[in-house]
Structure formats: structure tokens, C-alpha cells
Amino acid sequence: MKASQPFLDVHNQDVRVRPLVEADLAAVMELECQGHSHPWPKSTFLDCFKPNYRLWAAERGDELIGYAVVAYMVDEAHLLNICVSPRVRGQGVGRWLLRHLIAVAVSDGMEQLILEVRVSNDAATQLYLSEGFSEIGRRAGYYPDGAAREDALVMALRFT
């Protein structure tokens, strides 16, 4: 992917992506609990407000409808958490947010973006594949799943 590649060609021109700030955490926690079976605690989000992290908020009007947390490690970006409000899923908001964070990572000189996704999360896996990611591995028992654990697919998108 090249830094000049357009990333704003989905049908959500009314969605704005901006840096996430600590004042957003109440809305983030609400979405986190709606969107994940095992939500992060607020303390985990607070730990991400450091220079090597990029936190993004997607909003429509004044409403936070999604967010993403990315960690930068040397030349690699790692998507740690991405969530879209259940009310707007399937409308391209996740794609919009993903393309934004990719464009910024490219601009920041990262060479690739990696992520983990639950093996059962077909919608997210298909989104990542459609955006050029490839499966590079699997982490056994990575995600909590009730009394058991669920595997994660490890996916990567090389920028160079």
C-alpha cells in the first residue's frame, strides 16, 4: 500500500476520524461493553495514552460510533482493539477507521500492520482480507471464550 493511495472512498463521508482523548473514555467504555464479549477495563485504555500508541475515534456528528487502538513498535504497527457501534455495523465505518489508521501508519513510516482476530469473527476476517491483509499465523487459545479459550488468526498488511 502506498501512502498516496486514497483511503476515503467508502460511503461514509459523514464519519470523521480524529484522535481519541481521555474525555472520550465514557463513550468508549459503553461501546467496548456492547461490542466485545470480554471488554477491556478502563485502566487498559488509560495505559494506551503513551507516545508509541495511536488512538482513534470515529464519530458521526457529536456521537462516538467507533474507535481503534494501535501500538507502534519500531517499524511495525499492531492493531490492538477496533470496535464499531452495533447500531452502525455493516455501514463501512470499520473500513473507514481501518483505512485511516493504515494511512497514518504508512505516513508515520511503519512497514506493516499486524492484528489478531477471533477465528469465529468471519465479518472482521473478510474485511481484513478485502483490505489486503493475509493470514500469517494462528495463536492457540488467545481469546477468552467463557470457560474455554478461542484461537486467533494473526494477519498482516505489508506497506513496503
Short mmCIF file of C-alpha atoms in Angstrom, two decimals:
data_model
loop_
_atom_site.label_atom_id
_atom_site.label_comp_id
_atom_site.label_asym_id
_atom_site.label_seq_id
_atom_site.Cartn_x
_atom_site.Cartn_y
_atom_site.Cartn_z
CA MET A 1 0.00 0.00 0.00
CA LYS A 2 1.33 3.42 -0.88
CA ALA A 3 0.86 6.48 1.30
CA SER A 4 -0.77 8.29 -1.62
CA GLN A 5 -3.41 5.58 -2.08
CA PRO A 6 -6.84 7.05 -1.36
CA PHE A 7 -8.42 5.64 1.76
CA LEU A 8 -11.58 7.72 1.93
CA ASP A 9 -13.54 6.03 -0.85
CA VAL A 10 -16.22 4.34 1.25
CA HIS A 11 -19.74 5.68 1.55
CA ASN A 12 -19.31 7.27 4.98
CA GLN A 13 -18.20 10.78 4.19
CA ASP A 14 -20.27 11.90 7.20
CA VAL A 15 -17.92 9.95 9.51
CA ARG A 16 -14.98 11.86 10.92
CA VAL A 17 -11.91 10.21 12.39
CA ARG A 18 -9.94 12.15 14.99
CA PRO A 19 -7.54 11.35 17.82
CA LEU A 20 -9.22 9.72 20.79
CA VAL A 21 -8.81 11.67 24.04
CA GLU A 22 -9.29 10.66 27.66
CA ALA A 23 -12.55 12.61 27.77
CA ASP A 24 -13.94 10.05 25.27
CA LEU A 25 -13.47 7.12 27.66
CA ALA A 26 -17.04 7.01 28.99
CA ALA A 27 -18.37 6.62 25.44
CA VAL A 28 -15.55 4.20 24.58
CA MET A 29 -16.35 2.00 27.57
CA GLU A 30 -20.01 1.90 26.56
CA LEU A 31 -19.10 0.75 23.04
CA GLU A 32 -16.46 -1.65 24.38
CA CYS A 33 -19.05 -3.40 26.54
CA GLN A 34 -21.55 -3.55 23.66
CA GLY A 35 -19.01 -4.75 21.13
CA HIS A 36 -16.83 -7.28 22.94
CA SER A 37 -17.69 -10.38 24.96
CA HIS A 38 -14.63 -9.72 27.15
CA PRO A 39 -14.21 -5.94 27.21
CA TRP A 40 -11.01 -4.18 28.17
CA PRO A 41 -11.16 -2.39 31.52
CA LYS A 42 -10.85 1.39 31.56
CA SER A 43 -7.35 1.04 33.04
CA THR A 44 -6.15 -0.71 29.88
CA PHE A 45 -7.34 2.18 27.73
CA LEU A 46 -5.70 4.66 30.10
CA ASP A 47 -2.40 2.75 29.76
CA CYS A 48 -2.54 3.35 25.98
CA PHE A 49 -2.22 7.13 26.21
CA LYS A 50 1.52 6.98 25.57
CA PRO A 51 3.69 8.31 22.73
CA ASN A 52 4.04 4.93 20.96
CA TYR A 53 0.26 4.44 20.69
CA ARG A 54 -2.25 5.92 18.28
CA LEU A 55 -5.85 6.08 19.49
CA TRP A 56 -8.58 6.98 17.03
CA ALA A 57 -12.22 7.95 17.43
CA ALA A 58 -14.80 7.65 14.67
CA GLU A 59 -17.73 9.96 15.09
CA ARG A 60 -20.86 10.95 13.25
CA GLY A 61 -21.91 14.40 14.34
CA ASP A 62 -21.14 14.51 18.06
CA GLU A 63 -21.62 10.76 18.58
CA LEU A 64 -18.68 8.40 19.04
CA ILE A 65 -19.50 5.38 16.86
CA GLY A 66 -16.16 3.58 16.83
CA TYR A 67 -12.57 3.60 17.97
CA ALA A 68 -9.23 1.93 17.37
CA VAL A 69 -6.07 1.47 19.41
CA VAL A 70 -2.76 0.91 17.62
CA ALA A 71 0.66 0.35 19.21
CA TYR A 72 3.84 1.27 17.33
CA MET A 73 6.84 -0.99 17.91
CA VAL A 74 9.93 0.04 15.96
CA ASP A 75 8.65 -0.20 12.34
CA GLU A 76 5.52 -2.23 13.00
CA ALA A 77 2.01 -1.09 13.89
CA HIS A 78 -0.12 -3.51 15.90
CA LEU A 79 -3.89 -3.05 15.87
CA LEU A 80 -4.84 -3.95 19.44
CA ASN A 81 -8.51 -3.03 19.50
CA ILE A 82 -11.07 -1.83 17.00
CA CYS A 83 -14.76 -1.54 17.71
CA VAL A 84 -17.78 -0.12 15.92
CA SER A 85 -21.15 0.52 17.49
CA PRO A 86 -23.54 -2.38 16.83
CA ARG A 87 -26.05 0.21 15.53
CA VAL A 88 -23.83 1.13 12.58
CA ARG A 89 -22.08 -2.15 11.77
CA GLY A 90 -22.18 -3.09 8.12
CA GLN A 91 -22.22 0.57 7.03
CA GLY A 92 -18.49 0.89 6.27
CA VAL A 93 -17.46 2.62 9.49
CA GLY A 94 -14.97 -0.11 10.41
CA ARG A 95 -13.45 0.01 6.93
CA TRP A 96 -13.22 3.80 7.12
CA LEU A 97 -11.48 3.64 10.50
CA LEU A 98 -9.14 0.86 9.35
CA ARG A 99 -8.15 2.76 6.23
CA HIS A 100 -7.48 5.87 8.28
CA LEU A 101 -5.19 4.14 10.75
CA ILE A 102 -3.38 2.40 7.88
CA ALA A 103 -2.80 5.71 6.10
CA VAL A 104 -1.41 7.27 9.28
CA ALA A 105 0.81 4.25 9.97
CA VAL A 106 2.22 4.50 6.43
CA SER A 107 2.77 8.23 6.88
CA ASP A 108 4.49 7.54 10.21
CA GLY A 109 6.97 5.20 8.47
CA MET A 110 5.61 1.88 9.69
CA GLU A 111 6.37 -1.09 7.42
CA GLN A 112 3.39 -3.27 8.30
CA LEU A 113 0.26 -3.56 10.38
CA ILE A 114 -0.45 -6.76 12.26
CA LEU A 115 -3.52 -7.83 14.21
CA GLU A 116 -5.25 -10.76 15.83
CA VAL A 117 -8.86 -11.66 15.12
CA ARG A 118 -11.04 -14.38 16.61
CA VAL A 119 -11.30 -17.37 14.28
CA SER A 120 -15.09 -17.13 14.69
CA ASN A 121 -15.23 -13.46 13.59
CA ASP A 122 -15.92 -14.02 9.90
CA ALA A 123 -17.09 -10.45 9.23
CA ALA A 124 -13.86 -8.93 10.54
CA THR A 125 -11.71 -11.56 8.82
CA GLN A 126 -13.41 -10.84 5.49
CA LEU A 127 -12.92 -7.09 5.99
CA TYR A 128 -9.21 -7.56 6.63
CA LEU A 129 -8.79 -9.89 3.65
CA SER A 130 -10.64 -7.43 1.39
CA GLU A 131 -8.23 -4.69 2.51
CA GLY A 132 -5.17 -6.74 1.52
CA PHE A 133 -4.27 -8.47 4.79
CA SER A 134 -3.03 -12.03 4.71
CA GLU A 135 -3.04 -14.69 7.39
CA ILE A 136 0.46 -15.20 8.77
CA GLY A 137 -0.23 -17.44 11.75
CA ARG A 138 -2.52 -18.60 14.48
CA ARG A 139 -2.38 -18.13 18.26
CA ALA A 140 -3.93 -21.07 20.09
CA GLY A 141 -6.21 -20.12 22.98
CA TYR A 142 -5.54 -16.41 22.55
CA TYR A 143 -9.02 -15.10 23.38
CA PRO A 144 -11.18 -15.85 26.41
CA ASP A 145 -14.41 -17.60 25.45
CA GLY A 146 -16.48 -18.32 28.50
CA ALA A 147 -14.86 -21.22 30.36
CA ALA A 148 -12.75 -22.06 27.29
CA ARG A 149 -10.37 -20.17 25.00
CA GLU A 150 -10.63 -19.32 21.29
CA ASP A 151 -7.83 -19.23 18.75
CA ALA A 152 -6.82 -16.05 16.97
CA LEU A 153 -5.78 -15.65 13.36
CA VAL A 154 -2.74 -13.41 13.05
CA MET A 155 -2.98 -11.20 9.99
CA ALA A 156 -0.59 -8.70 8.44
CA LEU A 157 -0.60 -5.99 5.83
CA ARG A 158 2.84 -5.04 4.47
CA PHE A 159 3.18 -1.43 3.36
CA THR A 160 6.56 -1.72 1.63
#
